Coordinates of C-alpha atoms and ligand atoms in Angstrom, one line a residue:
M331 CA 50.9 19.4 167.6
P332 CA 49.7 23.0 166.8
Q333 CA 46.1 23.2 165.4
P334 CA 46.2 23.7 161.6
L335 CA 43.4 26.3 161.9
L336 CA 42.4 28.5 164.8
F337 CA 38.7 29.4 165.3
E338 CA 37.9 32.3 167.5
L339 CA 34.4 33.8 168.1
S340 CA 34.1 37.3 169.5
D341 CA 31.3 40.0 169.1
G342 CA 29.5 37.9 166.5
V343 CA 32.7 37.6 164.3
A344 CA 34.3 34.2 163.7
T345 CA 38.0 34.6 162.9
L346 CA 39.5 31.6 161.1
T347 CA 43.3 31.7 161.0
L348 CA 45.2 29.4 158.8
N349 CA 47.9 28.3 161.1
R350 CA 50.9 26.8 159.3
P351 CA 53.1 30.0 159.4
E352 CA 56.4 28.0 158.9
R353 CA 54.9 26.8 155.5
L354 CA 53.4 30.2 154.6
N355 CA 50.0 28.5 155.4
A356 CA 50.4 26.2 152.4
L357 CA 47.3 24.0 152.1
N358 CA 48.0 20.4 153.0
R359 CA 45.1 18.0 153.5
E360 CA 44.8 18.6 157.2
L361 CA 44.5 22.4 156.7
R362 CA 42.1 22.1 153.7
V363 CA 39.8 19.8 155.7
A364 CA 40.0 22.1 158.8
L365 CA 39.2 25.2 156.7
R366 CA 36.3 23.4 154.9
D367 CA 34.8 22.2 158.3
A368 CA 35.4 25.5 160.1
L369 CA 33.6 27.4 157.3
Q370 CA 30.6 25.0 157.7
Q371 CA 30.7 25.5 161.4
A372 CA 30.6 29.3 161.0
W373 CA 27.6 28.9 158.6
D374 CA 25.7 26.7 161.1
D375 CA 26.4 28.7 164.3
P376 CA 23.7 31.3 164.8
E377 CA 26.1 33.3 167.1
V378 CA 28.3 33.9 164.0
R379 CA 27.1 37.0 162.1
A380 CA 30.3 37.7 160.1
V381 CA 33.5 35.7 159.3
V382 CA 37.1 36.8 158.9
V383 CA 39.6 34.5 157.1
T384 CA 43.3 35.3 157.6
G385 CA 46.8 33.7 157.9
A386 CA 49.2 33.3 160.8
G387 CA 52.8 34.7 160.2
R388 CA 54.0 36.6 157.2
A389 CA 51.7 35.1 154.5
F390 CA 48.0 34.8 153.9
C391 CA 48.2 31.5 152.1
V392 CA 50.5 30.3 149.2
G393 CA 48.0 27.8 147.9
Q394 CA 48.4 24.0 147.6
D395 CA 51.4 22.7 149.6
L396 CA 53.6 21.6 146.6
R397 CA 55.7 19.6 149.0
D398 CA 52.7 17.3 149.4
R399 CA 52.5 16.4 145.7
D400 CA 54.5 13.5 144.2
P401 CA 55.8 14.9 140.9
D402 CA 57.1 11.5 139.6
T403 CA 54.0 9.6 138.6
A404 CA 51.1 11.0 136.6
A405 CA 48.2 8.8 137.5
P406 CA 48.4 9.0 141.4
R407 CA 49.2 12.7 141.0
A408 CA 45.9 13.2 139.1
D409 CA 44.0 11.1 141.6
A410 CA 45.3 13.1 144.5
I411 CA 44.4 16.4 142.8
S412 CA 41.0 15.1 141.8
R413 CA 40.2 14.1 145.4
S414 CA 41.5 17.4 146.9
V415 CA 39.4 19.5 144.4
V416 CA 36.2 17.5 144.9
E417 CA 36.5 17.0 148.7
E418 CA 38.1 20.2 149.8
Y419 CA 38.8 23.0 147.3
N420 CA 35.3 23.0 145.7
P421 CA 33.4 22.9 149.1
I422 CA 35.7 25.7 150.5
A423 CA 34.9 28.0 147.5
S424 CA 31.3 27.1 147.4
T425 CA 30.8 27.7 151.1
L426 CA 32.6 31.0 151.0
L427 CA 30.4 32.1 148.0
T428 CA 27.1 31.0 149.3
M429 CA 27.0 31.0 153.1
P430 CA 24.4 33.6 154.1
K431 CA 26.9 35.7 156.2
P432 CA 29.5 38.2 155.1
V433 CA 33.1 36.9 154.8
V434 CA 36.1 39.2 155.0
A435 CA 39.5 38.1 153.8
M436 CA 42.2 39.8 155.9
V437 CA 45.1 39.5 153.4
N438 CA 48.1 39.9 155.6
G439 CA 50.8 38.9 153.1
P440 CA 51.4 36.8 149.9
A441 CA 48.2 35.1 148.6
A442 CA 48.9 32.6 145.8
G443 CA 47.0 30.0 143.8
A444 CA 44.1 28.7 145.8
G445 CA 45.2 31.1 148.6
A446 CA 44.4 34.0 146.4
A447 CA 41.2 32.3 145.2
I448 CA 40.0 32.0 148.8
A449 CA 40.3 35.7 149.1
F450 CA 38.5 36.3 145.8
A451 CA 35.6 34.0 147.0
S452 CA 35.2 36.1 150.1
D453 CA 32.8 39.1 150.1
F454 CA 35.4 41.6 151.0
R455 CA 39.2 41.8 150.9
I456 CA 41.2 44.1 153.2
M457 CA 44.9 44.0 152.3
A458 CA 48.1 45.0 154.2
D459 CA 50.1 47.5 152.1
D460 CA 52.9 44.9 151.6
A461 CA 50.6 42.0 150.7
S462 CA 50.2 40.7 147.2
Y463 CA 48.3 38.2 144.9
T464 CA 49.9 35.7 142.5
M465 CA 47.7 33.7 140.3
A466 CA 50.3 30.9 140.5
F467 CA 48.3 28.1 138.8
S468 CA 49.6 28.2 135.3
G469 CA 53.1 28.9 136.6
I470 CA 53.1 25.2 137.6
G471 CA 51.2 23.9 134.7
L472 CA 47.7 23.9 136.3
T473 CA 44.4 25.6 135.5
A474 CA 42.5 27.8 137.9
D475 CA 40.6 26.1 140.7
T476 CA 38.8 27.1 144.0
A477 CA 36.4 29.2 141.7
A478 CA 39.1 31.6 140.6
S479 CA 37.9 31.4 137.0
W480 CA 34.5 32.5 138.2
T481 CA 35.4 35.1 140.8
L482 CA 38.4 36.8 139.2
P483 CA 36.6 38.0 136.0
R484 CA 33.8 39.3 138.2
L485 CA 36.3 41.4 140.2
V486 CA 38.6 42.7 137.4
G487 CA 36.8 41.9 134.1
H488 CA 37.4 39.1 131.6
A489 CA 40.4 40.6 129.8
K490 CA 42.4 41.4 132.9
A491 CA 41.5 38.0 134.5
T492 CA 42.8 36.2 131.5
E493 CA 46.1 38.1 131.6
L494 CA 46.5 37.5 135.4
L495 CA 45.7 33.7 135.0
M496 CA 47.7 33.1 131.9
L497 CA 50.7 35.3 132.7
P498 CA 50.9 35.1 136.5
S499 CA 52.9 37.9 138.1
S500 CA 52.8 39.4 141.6
V501 CA 50.0 42.0 142.0
P502 CA 51.0 44.3 144.9
A503 CA 48.3 45.6 147.2
E504 CA 48.0 49.1 145.7
R505 CA 47.6 47.7 142.2
A506 CA 45.1 45.2 143.5
L507 CA 43.0 48.1 144.9
E508 CA 43.1 49.9 141.5
L509 CA 42.0 46.6 139.8
G510 CA 39.1 45.9 142.2
M511 CA 40.8 42.9 144.0
A512 CA 40.8 44.8 147.3
N513 CA 38.2 46.9 149.1
R514 CA 40.8 48.6 151.4
V515 CA 44.6 48.7 151.6
V516 CA 45.9 49.6 155.0
L517 CA 49.2 49.9 156.8
K518 CA 50.2 46.4 158.1
H519 CA 50.3 47.9 161.6
D520 CA 46.6 48.8 161.2
L521 CA 45.4 45.7 159.4
A522 CA 44.0 43.7 162.4
R523 CA 42.2 46.7 163.9
V524 CA 40.7 48.0 160.7
T525 CA 39.5 44.4 159.8
R526 CA 38.1 43.9 163.3
E527 CA 36.1 47.2 163.1
F528 CA 34.9 46.4 159.5
A529 CA 33.8 42.8 160.5
R530 CA 32.2 44.0 163.7
E531 CA 30.1 46.6 161.7
L532 CA 28.9 43.7 159.5
A533 CA 28.2 41.5 162.5
E534 CA 26.0 44.3 164.0
G535 CA 24.1 44.6 160.8
P536 CA 20.7 43.0 159.7
T537 CA 22.1 39.5 159.3
V538 CA 19.2 38.0 157.4
A539 CA 19.2 41.0 155.0
L540 CA 22.9 40.8 154.4
G541 CA 22.6 37.0 153.7
A542 CA 19.8 37.7 151.3
I543 CA 21.8 40.4 149.5
K544 CA 24.6 37.9 149.1
Q545 CA 22.3 35.2 147.9
S546 CA 20.5 37.3 145.3
M547 CA 23.8 38.8 144.0
H548 CA 25.3 35.3 143.6
F549 CA 22.2 34.1 141.9
G550 CA 22.0 37.1 139.6
A551 CA 25.6 36.5 138.5
S552 CA 24.4 33.5 136.5
H553 CA 20.6 34.0 136.0
G554 CA 18.5 36.4 134.0
V555 CA 16.7 39.5 135.4
D556 CA 13.3 37.8 135.6
E557 CA 14.6 34.9 137.7
T558 CA 16.6 37.3 139.8
L559 CA 13.5 39.5 140.3
A560 CA 11.6 36.4 141.5
L561 CA 14.3 35.5 144.0
E562 CA 14.5 39.1 145.2
H563 CA 10.8 39.1 145.8
E564 CA 11.0 35.9 147.9
L565 CA 13.9 37.2 149.9
Q566 CA 12.3 40.5 150.5
V567 CA 9.3 38.9 151.9
R568 CA 11.5 36.8 154.2
C569 CA 13.3 40.0 155.4
A570 CA 10.0 41.7 156.0
T571 CA 9.2 39.0 158.6
T572 CA 12.3 39.8 160.6
Q573 CA 12.4 41.7 163.9
D574 CA 15.3 43.7 162.5
Y575 CA 13.1 45.2 159.8
G576 CA 10.2 46.0 162.1
N577 CA 12.5 47.6 164.7
A578 CA 14.5 49.5 162.1
V579 CA 11.4 51.1 160.7
V580 CA 10.2 52.1 164.1
A581 CA 13.7 53.5 164.9
F582 CA 13.8 55.4 161.6
L583 CA 10.5 57.1 162.3
A584 CA 11.6 58.0 165.8
K585 CA 14.8 59.4 164.3
E586 CA 16.9 56.9 166.3
Q587 CA 19.7 54.5 165.2
P588 CA 18.4 51.0 164.7
V589 CA 19.9 48.1 166.7
F590 CA 20.0 44.9 164.6
R591 CA 19.9 41.6 166.4
G592 CA 20.2 39.3 163.3
V593 CA 16.7 37.9 163.6
Ligands
T3D113 O1 47.5 20.0 144.0 C1 46.3 20.3 144.0 O2 45.5 19.8 144.8 C2 45.7 21.2 142.9 C3 45.4 22.5 143.5 C4 46.1 23.6 143.3 C5 45.8 24.8 143.9 C6 47.0 25.7 144.0 O3 47.0 26.5 144.9 S1 48.2 25.6 142.8 C7 49.3 26.9 143.2 C8 50.3 26.5 144.3 N1 51.1 27.6 144.7 C9 52.1 28.2 144.1 O4 52.5 27.7 143.1 C10 52.8 29.3 144.8 C11 54.3 29.1 144.9 N2 54.9 30.1 145.6 C12 55.3 31.3 145.1 O5 55.0 31.7 144.0 C13 56.0 32.3 146.1 O6 56.5 31.5 147.1 C14 55.1 33.4 146.7 C15 54.8 34.4 145.6 C16 53.7 32.8 147.1 C17 55.8 34.1 147.8 O7 57.1 34.5 147.5 P1 58.1 34.9 148.6 O8 59.3 35.5 147.9 O9 57.4 35.7 149.6 O10 58.5 33.5 149.3 P2 59.5 32.4 148.7 O11 60.9 32.7 149.1 O12 59.1 32.1 147.3 O13 59.0 31.1 149.5 C18 59.4 30.9 150.9 C19 59.4 29.4 151.1 O14 58.0 28.9 151.0 C20 60.2 28.7 150.1 O15 60.8 27.5 150.8 P3 62.3 27.6 151.3 O16 63.1 27.9 150.1 O17 62.3 28.7 152.3 O18 62.5 26.2 151.8 C21 59.2 28.2 149.1 O19 59.6 27.0 148.4 C22 58.0 27.8 150.1 N3 56.7 27.8 149.3 C23 56.1 28.9 148.8 N4 55.0 28.5 148.2 C24 54.9 27.2 148.5 C25 56.0 26.7 149.2 N5 56.2 25.5 149.6 C26 55.2 24.6 149.2 N6 54.1 24.9 148.6 C27 53.9 26.2 148.2 N7 52.7 26.5 147.5

């Protein structure tokens, strides 16, 4: 049996590859659990200083595997969805949004429903020129999950997010770039190399500071300025204790490039 998810660690970058290419990486329970647990593993492992999430084959991820859902009976259907949201989709989104390490979605092909939401909950999105997003939820009579109703308005604004969620259509990569749903669009041929270089640059950065930036931005998205200033203060004091800060100031004054070790 092939592994539903591949986990590779190299140069401080953990690459998580959704590995059901014959099903366009549709999320069955096995894959949802594997992704949830792998994200936690990446969070916990001090060797991991940046994370890449991508899909094997021609798709990034087409969301929930609809072949896994019984369309005939309402109550068991709702039970199954309730369980997968609480036990898998919510922890996946929450971990992507709050782990104190940068996450890059390498969007190598179609990303739909929860698959698109996984990309939106990442810190960066690098798309192949032939990749696309489809906010497929309402197309099958569901509402947004995996935090898409929180992340998408922050990427594209409330009005556009409402349109994309209520009238789902395919958003090609170039349009996604214009809308703010992608940081870079690159030729498919270059996608792996560009993403590797991008993620490696993050992994060679001041990991504690990058985690703090992520934490205060996430906090600031739903708190007032005074509370955010208090958290920034706390996190700045924490950064001030790191070797990375001390060494970088010495390097700056010596007109040298700093080397960050993530501690
Ligand atoms: O249930 C819960 O726990 C609730 C949580 C929900 C979270 C969600 O993610 S809801 C949204 C689920 N996803 C979708 O509704 C997406 C449906 N797929 C599409 O809209 C299109 O397939 C794509 C735009 C993603 C890609 O289009 P394209 O033209 O590249 O491929 P295709 O020809 O449509 O699909 C190829 C095959 O994949 C096809 O099967 P076949 O005909 O070759 O046997 C298609 O049925 C299958 N496929 C695509 N998406 C899914 C899927 N099979 C199962 N589940 C899918 N999500």
